[in-house]
Amino acid sequence: MSESTFATLVSRWYERNARDLPWREPGVGAWAILVSEVMLQQTPVVRVLPAWAAWLDRWPTPAALAEDTPAEAIRMWGRLGYPRRAVRLRDCAAAIVERHGGEVPDRLDQLLALPGVGTYTARAVASFAFGQRHPVVDTNVRRVVCRAIAGQPDAGPATRPADLVATEELLPAEPAAAALASAAFMELGAVVCTARTPRCVVCPVESSCAWRASGQEVPAGPTRRPQRYAGTDRQVRGLLLAVLREATGPVPLQRLDQVWHDDVQRARALAGLVTDGLVEPDGEESFRLAGDGPPIPRPRP
C-alpha cells in the first residue's frame, strides 16, 4: 500500500468516526487550539474539556491572559496537573502580544520560539490551526506508524528524529490534506490502535498493517512504568498548591506545615514550587502564588 493510500484510508475513517471535540469545530481559532494542545499534554481529554472551556471563557485571547497575573493562571489551572504549564501558557500569551500583536503566529519557527512551545505543540498548531503540512508526532502517532508501516508492536518510550521523518513520508503533498491526515493518525492511535487493547477489527488499514501480518502480540507489560503518585513530592506539591490557590493572600508557613507530615519532604516540595516560579515567599514566614500581589522588594546587592 502506498503512502498516499494509507493517508487516504485513515483520513476517510477519521471524517466518519472522529470524536466530537470542541477544539476541532470549524472556525475555532489558533489561540483556542494552542490552549487545547498545552492542556492535553499528559492529561486525558475528559479532564481537559471543562478546563479548556473555562479557560477560554475567561481568557478568549492571548492579550486577555497576558494582562492577568501568573497566580490567576495557576488558580484556573486547578487540579489539571503539571501546573507549570499554566505559567508557561501565560508567558506564551505575553510573548504573542509583544512579538506578534496578540495573534498566534502561523510560521513554525515563530511558534517554536514561544515560551513553553516545543516541537510537538508547534507542529500541532501549525497543522490544526493553519492547515500546514508538518509531521505531528505524539505517542499515538508513533504507535500507528510503528505498527502499520514498520511492523513493530511498540514504538519505544521517546520520540526520535526518525519518527518525524517516517510520519512526514506518509503525509499527502497538499497541505490541507496533510493536516487532516495528521489529525487522523492521532485519532486512530487514541481510540483504535491503542497500546494494550488495539481494536484491529475496526481499523481502516487492518488488512495492510505490517504488524498484523507479522503475527506479533502486544507486549505483555507497559512500555513505560506507571508513575507512582501517592507519597511522592508531586503529591505534596499538589497539596501545597491547593492551599495557596484557595487563599486570597499570603499563607503562613505554619498553615502549609499542616498539609504533610514529613518536614524534609514538605520543605523540598515547597522549595521546588518556588524554583519553578509557581510560588513566591512573602516575607520570612509566609508564601503566595507567583504574582499574587504587589512585587516583592528585593534586597540590594
mmCIF file with all atom_site columns, N, CA and C in Angstrom, residues 70-110:
data_model
loop_
_atom_site.group_PDB
_atom_site.id
_atom_site.type_symbol
_atom_site.label_atom_id
_atom_site.label_alt_id
_atom_site.label_comp_id
_atom_site.label_asym_id
_atom_site.label_entity_id
_atom_site.label_seq_id
_atom_site.pdbx_PDB_ins_code
_atom_site.Cartn_x
_atom_site.Cartn_y
_atom_site.Cartn_z
_atom_site.occupancy
_atom_site.B_iso_or_equiv
_atom_site.pdbx_formal_charge
_atom_site.auth_seq_id
_atom_site.auth_comp_id
_atom_site.auth_asym_id
_atom_site.auth_atom_id
_atom_site.pdbx_PDB_model_num
ATOM 1   N N  . PRO A 1 70  ? 0.213  35.619 36.880 1.00 0.00 ? 70  PRO A N  1
ATOM 2   C CA . PRO A 1 70  ? 0.507  34.184 36.923 1.00 0.00 ? 70  PRO A CA 1
ATOM 3   C C  . PRO A 1 70  ? -0.320 33.456 37.975 1.00 0.00 ? 70  PRO A C  1
ATOM 4   N N  . ALA A 1 71  ? -0.578 34.131 39.088 1.00 0.00 ? 71  ALA A N  1
ATOM 5   C CA . ALA A 1 71  ? -1.354 33.495 40.155 1.00 0.00 ? 71  ALA A CA 1
ATOM 6   C C  . ALA A 1 71  ? -2.738 33.097 39.665 1.00 0.00 ? 71  ALA A C  1
ATOM 7   N N  . GLU A 1 72  ? -3.375 33.951 38.881 1.00 0.00 ? 72  GLU A N  1
ATOM 8   C CA . GLU A 1 72  ? -4.709 33.624 38.388 1.00 0.00 ? 72  GLU A CA 1
ATOM 9   C C  . GLU A 1 72  ? -4.666 32.477 37.385 1.00 0.00 ? 72  GLU A C  1
ATOM 10  N N  . ALA A 1 73  ? -3.599 32.431 36.595 1.00 0.00 ? 73  ALA A N  1
ATOM 11  C CA . ALA A 1 73  ? -3.446 31.296 35.675 1.00 0.00 ? 73  ALA A CA 1
ATOM 12  C C  . ALA A 1 73  ? -3.304 29.993 36.456 1.00 0.00 ? 73  ALA A C  1
ATOM 13  N N  . ILE A 1 74  ? -2.536 30.021 37.520 1.00 0.00 ? 74  ILE A N  1
ATOM 14  C CA . ILE A 1 74  ? -2.355 28.825 38.349 1.00 0.00 ? 74  ILE A CA 1
ATOM 15  C C  . ILE A 1 74  ? -3.676 28.427 39.003 1.00 0.00 ? 74  ILE A C  1
ATOM 16  N N  . ARG A 1 75  ? -4.434 29.407 39.472 1.00 0.00 ? 75  ARG A N  1
ATOM 17  C CA . ARG A 1 75  ? -5.728 29.106 40.086 1.00 0.00 ? 75  ARG A CA 1
ATOM 18  C C  . ARG A 1 75  ? -6.679 28.467 39.071 1.00 0.00 ? 75  ARG A C  1
ATOM 19  N N  . MET A 1 76  ? -6.742 29.014 37.884 1.00 0.00 ? 76  MET A N  1
ATOM 20  C CA . MET A 1 76  ? -7.647 28.482 36.873 1.00 0.00 ? 76  MET A CA 1
ATOM 21  C C  . MET A 1 76  ? -7.225 27.095 36.413 1.00 0.00 ? 76  MET A C  1
ATOM 22  N N  . TRP A 1 77  ? -5.940 26.826 36.487 1.00 0.00 ? 77  TRP A N  1
ATOM 23  C CA . TRP A 1 77  ? -5.451 25.508 36.078 1.00 0.00 ? 77  TRP A CA 1
ATOM 24  C C  . TRP A 1 77  ? -5.993 24.426 37.010 1.00 0.00 ? 77  TRP A C  1
ATOM 25  N N  . GLY A 1 78  ? -6.222 24.786 38.259 1.00 0.00 ? 78  GLY A N  1
ATOM 26  C CA . GLY A 1 78  ? -6.831 23.865 39.211 1.00 0.00 ? 78  GLY A CA 1
ATOM 27  C C  . GLY A 1 78  ? -6.039 22.588 39.371 1.00 0.00 ? 78  GLY A C  1
ATOM 28  N N  . ARG A 1 79  ? -6.722 21.443 39.299 1.00 0.00 ? 79  ARG A N  1
ATOM 29  C CA . ARG A 1 79  ? -6.110 20.135 39.518 1.00 0.00 ? 79  ARG A CA 1
ATOM 30  C C  . ARG A 1 79  ? -5.789 19.439 38.197 1.00 0.00 ? 79  ARG A C  1
ATOM 31  N N  . LEU A 1 80  ? -5.578 20.210 37.151 1.00 0.00 ? 80  LEU A N  1
ATOM 32  C CA . LEU A 1 80  ? -5.321 19.613 35.843 1.00 0.00 ? 80  LEU A CA 1
ATOM 33  C C  . LEU A 1 80  ? -3.985 18.881 35.795 1.00 0.00 ? 80  LEU A C  1
ATOM 34  N N  . GLY A 1 81  ? -3.077 19.223 36.690 1.00 0.00 ? 81  GLY A N  1
ATOM 35  C CA . GLY A 1 81  ? -1.790 18.546 36.745 1.00 0.00 ? 81  GLY A CA 1
ATOM 36  C C  . GLY A 1 81  ? -0.699 19.304 36.007 1.00 0.00 ? 81  GLY A C  1
ATOM 37  N N  . TYR A 1 82  ? 0.548  19.097 36.455 1.00 0.00 ? 82  TYR A N  1
ATOM 38  C CA . TYR A 1 82  ? 1.702  19.768 35.854 1.00 0.00 ? 82  TYR A CA 1
ATOM 39  C C  . TYR A 1 82  ? 1.447  21.270 35.717 1.00 0.00 ? 82  TYR A C  1
ATOM 40  N N  . PRO A 1 83  ? 1.271  21.986 36.842 1.00 0.00 ? 83  PRO A N  1
ATOM 41  C CA . PRO A 1 83  ? 0.824  23.381 36.803 1.00 0.00 ? 83  PRO A CA 1
ATOM 42  C C  . PRO A 1 83  ? 1.818  24.347 36.189 1.00 0.00 ? 83  PRO A C  1
ATOM 43  N N  . ARG A 1 84  ? 3.059  23.923 35.990 1.00 0.00 ? 84  ARG A N  1
ATOM 44  C CA . ARG A 1 84  ? 3.981  24.816 35.290 1.00 0.00 ? 84  ARG A CA 1
ATOM 45  C C  . ARG A 1 84  ? 3.458  25.170 33.901 1.00 0.00 ? 84  ARG A C  1
ATOM 46  N N  . ARG A 1 85  ? 2.627  24.286 33.354 1.00 0.00 ? 85  ARG A N  1
ATOM 47  C CA . ARG A 1 85  ? 2.042  24.579 32.042 1.00 0.00 ? 85  ARG A CA 1
ATOM 48  C C  . ARG A 1 85  ? 1.210  25.856 32.075 1.00 0.00 ? 85  ARG A C  1
ATOM 49  N N  . ALA A 1 86  ? 0.554  26.136 33.213 1.00 0.00 ? 86  ALA A N  1
ATOM 50  C CA . ALA A 1 86  ? -0.258 27.350 33.320 1.00 0.00 ? 86  ALA A CA 1
ATOM 51  C C  . ALA A 1 86  ? 0.612  28.595 33.218 1.00 0.00 ? 86  ALA A C  1
ATOM 52  N N  . VAL A 1 87  ? 1.745  28.585 33.922 1.00 0.00 ? 87  VAL A N  1
ATOM 53  C CA . VAL A 1 87  ? 2.644  29.734 33.886 1.00 0.00 ? 87  VAL A CA 1
ATOM 54  C C  . VAL A 1 87  ? 3.263  29.891 32.497 1.00 0.00 ? 87  VAL A C  1
ATOM 55  N N  . ARG A 1 88  ? 3.639  28.772 31.903 1.00 0.00 ? 88  ARG A N  1
ATOM 56  C CA . ARG A 1 88  ? 4.219  28.832 30.561 1.00 0.00 ? 88  ARG A CA 1
ATOM 57  C C  . ARG A 1 88  ? 3.204  29.332 29.541 1.00 0.00 ? 88  ARG A C  1
ATOM 58  N N  . LEU A 1 89  ? 1.951  28.934 29.709 1.00 0.00 ? 89  LEU A N  1
ATOM 59  C CA . LEU A 1 89  ? 0.923  29.396 28.785 1.00 0.00 ? 89  LEU A CA 1
ATOM 60  C C  . LEU A 1 89  ? 0.704  30.895 28.915 1.00 0.00 ? 89  LEU A C  1
ATOM 61  N N  . ARG A 1 90  ? 0.768  31.387 30.155 1.00 0.00 ? 90  ARG A N  1
ATOM 62  C CA . ARG A 1 90  ? 0.662  32.839 30.318 1.00 0.00 ? 90  ARG A CA 1
ATOM 63  C C  . ARG A 1 90  ? 1.880  33.546 29.726 1.00 0.00 ? 90  ARG A C  1
ATOM 64  N N  . ASP A 1 91  ? 3.086  32.994 29.943 1.00 0.00 ? 91  ASP A N  1
ATOM 65  C CA . ASP A 1 91  ? 4.283  33.573 29.339 1.00 0.00 ? 91  ASP A CA 1
ATOM 66  C C  . ASP A 1 91  ? 4.182  33.550 27.812 1.00 0.00 ? 91  ASP A C  1
ATOM 67  N N  . CYS A 1 92  ? 3.614  32.480 27.298 1.00 0.00 ? 92  CYS A N  1
ATOM 68  C CA . CYS A 1 92  ? 3.423  32.361 25.856 1.00 0.00 ? 92  CYS A CA 1
ATOM 69  C C  . CYS A 1 92  ? 2.468  33.449 25.357 1.00 0.00 ? 92  CYS A C  1
ATOM 70  N N  . ALA A 1 93  ? 1.383  33.670 26.092 1.00 0.00 ? 93  ALA A N  1
ATOM 71  C CA . ALA A 1 93  ? 0.428  34.715 25.713 1.00 0.00 ? 93  ALA A CA 1
ATOM 72  C C  . ALA A 1 93  ? 1.095  36.086 25.707 1.00 0.00 ? 93  ALA A C  1
ATOM 73  N N  . ALA A 1 94  ? 1.923  36.359 26.717 1.00 0.00 ? 94  ALA A N  1
ATOM 74  C CA . ALA A 1 94  ? 2.617  37.643 26.777 1.00 0.00 ? 94  ALA A CA 1
ATOM 75  C C  . ALA A 1 94  ? 3.554  37.812 25.584 1.00 0.00 ? 94  ALA A C  1
ATOM 76  N N  . ALA A 1 95  ? 4.245  36.727 25.206 1.00 0.00 ? 95  ALA A N  1
ATOM 77  C CA . ALA A 1 95  ? 5.145  36.798 24.055 1.00 0.00 ? 95  ALA A CA 1
ATOM 78  C C  . ALA A 1 95  ? 4.370  37.003 22.761 1.00 0.00 ? 95  ALA A C  1
ATOM 79  N N  . ILE A 1 96  ? 3.206  36.389 22.646 1.00 0.00 ? 96  ILE A N  1
ATOM 80  C CA . ILE A 1 96  ? 2.382  36.571 21.448 1.00 0.00 ? 96  ILE A CA 1
ATOM 81  C C  . ILE A 1 96  ? 1.956  38.029 21.326 1.00 0.00 ? 96  ILE A C  1
ATOM 82  N N  . VAL A 1 97  ? 1.600  38.644 22.453 1.00 0.00 ? 97  VAL A N  1
ATOM 83  C CA . VAL A 1 97  ? 1.217  40.058 22.434 1.00 0.00 ? 97  VAL A CA 1
ATOM 84  C C  . VAL A 1 97  ? 2.411  40.930 22.071 1.00 0.00 ? 97  VAL A C  1
ATOM 85  N N  . GLU A 1 98  ? 3.540  40.659 22.700 1.00 0.00 ? 98  GLU A N  1
ATOM 86  C CA . GLU A 1 98  ? 4.724  41.501 22.497 1.00 0.00 ? 98  GLU A CA 1
ATOM 87  C C  . GLU A 1 98  ? 5.314  41.347 21.102 1.00 0.00 ? 98  GLU A C  1
ATOM 88  N N  . ARG A 1 99  ? 5.376  40.114 20.606 1.00 0.00 ? 99  ARG A N  1
ATOM 89  C CA . ARG A 1 99  ? 6.074  39.865 19.345 1.00 0.00 ? 99  ARG A CA 1
ATOM 90  C C  . ARG A 1 99  ? 5.168  39.850 18.119 1.00 0.00 ? 99  ARG A C  1
ATOM 91  N N  . HIS A 1 100 ? 3.873  39.521 18.322 1.00 0.00 ? 100 HIS A N  1
ATOM 92  C CA . HIS A 1 100 ? 3.010  39.261 17.170 1.00 0.00 ? 100 HIS A CA 1
ATOM 93  C C  . HIS A 1 100 ? 1.683  39.997 17.238 1.00 0.00 ? 100 HIS A C  1
ATOM 94  N N  . GLY A 1 101 ? 1.639  41.081 18.019 1.00 0.00 ? 101 GLY A N  1
ATOM 95  C CA . GLY A 1 101 ? 0.434  41.906 18.058 1.00 0.00 ? 101 GLY A CA 1
ATOM 96  C C  . GLY A 1 101 ? -0.792 41.189 18.590 1.00 0.00 ? 101 GLY A C  1
ATOM 97  N N  . GLY A 1 102 ? -0.593 40.159 19.403 1.00 0.00 ? 102 GLY A N  1
ATOM 98  C CA . GLY A 1 102 ? -1.721 39.454 20.007 1.00 0.00 ? 102 GLY A CA 1
ATOM 99  C C  . GLY A 1 102 ? -2.286 38.332 19.174 1.00 0.00 ? 102 GLY A C  1
ATOM 100 N N  . GLU A 1 103 ? -1.691 38.065 18.015 1.00 0.00 ? 103 GLU A N  1
ATOM 101 C CA . GLU A 1 103 ? -2.172 36.984 17.144 1.00 0.00 ? 103 GLU A CA 1
ATOM 102 C C  . GLU A 1 103 ? -1.178 35.825 17.170 1.00 0.00 ? 103 GLU A C  1
ATOM 103 N N  . VAL A 1 104 ? -1.686 34.615 17.337 1.00 0.00 ? 104 VAL A N  1
ATOM 104 C CA . VAL A 1 104 ? -0.817 33.445 17.313 1.00 0.00 ? 104 VAL A CA 1
ATOM 105 C C  . VAL A 1 104 ? -0.136 33.367 15.944 1.00 0.00 ? 104 VAL A C  1
ATOM 106 N N  . PRO A 1 105 ? 1.186  33.304 15.885 1.00 0.00 ? 105 PRO A N  1
ATOM 107 C CA . PRO A 1 105 ? 1.869  33.282 14.589 1.00 0.00 ? 105 PRO A CA 1
ATOM 108 C C  . PRO A 1 105 ? 1.611  31.977 13.845 1.00 0.00 ? 105 PRO A C  1
ATOM 109 N N  . ASP A 1 106 ? 1.716  32.043 12.517 1.00 0.00 ? 106 ASP A N  1
ATOM 110 C CA . ASP A 1 106 ? 1.471  30.843 11.716 1.00 0.00 ? 106 ASP A CA 1
ATOM 111 C C  . ASP A 1 106 ? 2.753  30.208 11.187 1.00 0.00 ? 106 ASP A C  1
ATOM 112 N N  . ARG A 1 107 ? 3.889  30.829 11.439 1.00 0.00 ? 107 ARG A N  1
ATOM 113 C CA . ARG A 1 107 ? 5.162  30.252 10.988 1.00 0.00 ? 107 ARG A CA 1
ATOM 114 C C  . ARG A 1 107 ? 5.714  29.312 12.048 1.00 0.00 ? 107 ARG A C  1
ATOM 115 N N  . LEU A 1 108 ? 6.213  28.166 11.594 1.00 0.00 ? 108 LEU A N  1
ATOM 116 C CA . LEU A 1 108 ? 6.702  27.160 12.526 1.00 0.00 ? 108 LEU A CA 1
ATOM 117 C C  . LEU A 1 108 ? 7.848  27.698 13.374 1.00 0.00 ? 108 LEU A C  1
ATOM 118 N N  . ASP A 1 109 ? 8.780  28.436 12.771 1.00 0.00 ? 109 ASP A N  1
ATOM 119 C CA . ASP A 1 109 ? 9.914  28.930 13.547 1.00 0.00 ? 109 ASP A CA 1
ATOM 120 C C  . ASP A 1 109 ? 9.465  29.911 14.621 1.00 0.00 ? 109 ASP A C  1
ATOM 121 N N  . GLN A 1 110 ? 8.442  30.712 14.343 1.00 0.00 ? 110 GLN A N  1
ATOM 122 C CA . GLN A 1 110 ? 7.936  31.657 15.334 1.00 0.00 ? 110 GLN A CA 1
ATOM 123 C C  . GLN A 1 110 ? 7.183  30.934 16.446 1.00 0.00 ? 110 GLN A C  1
#
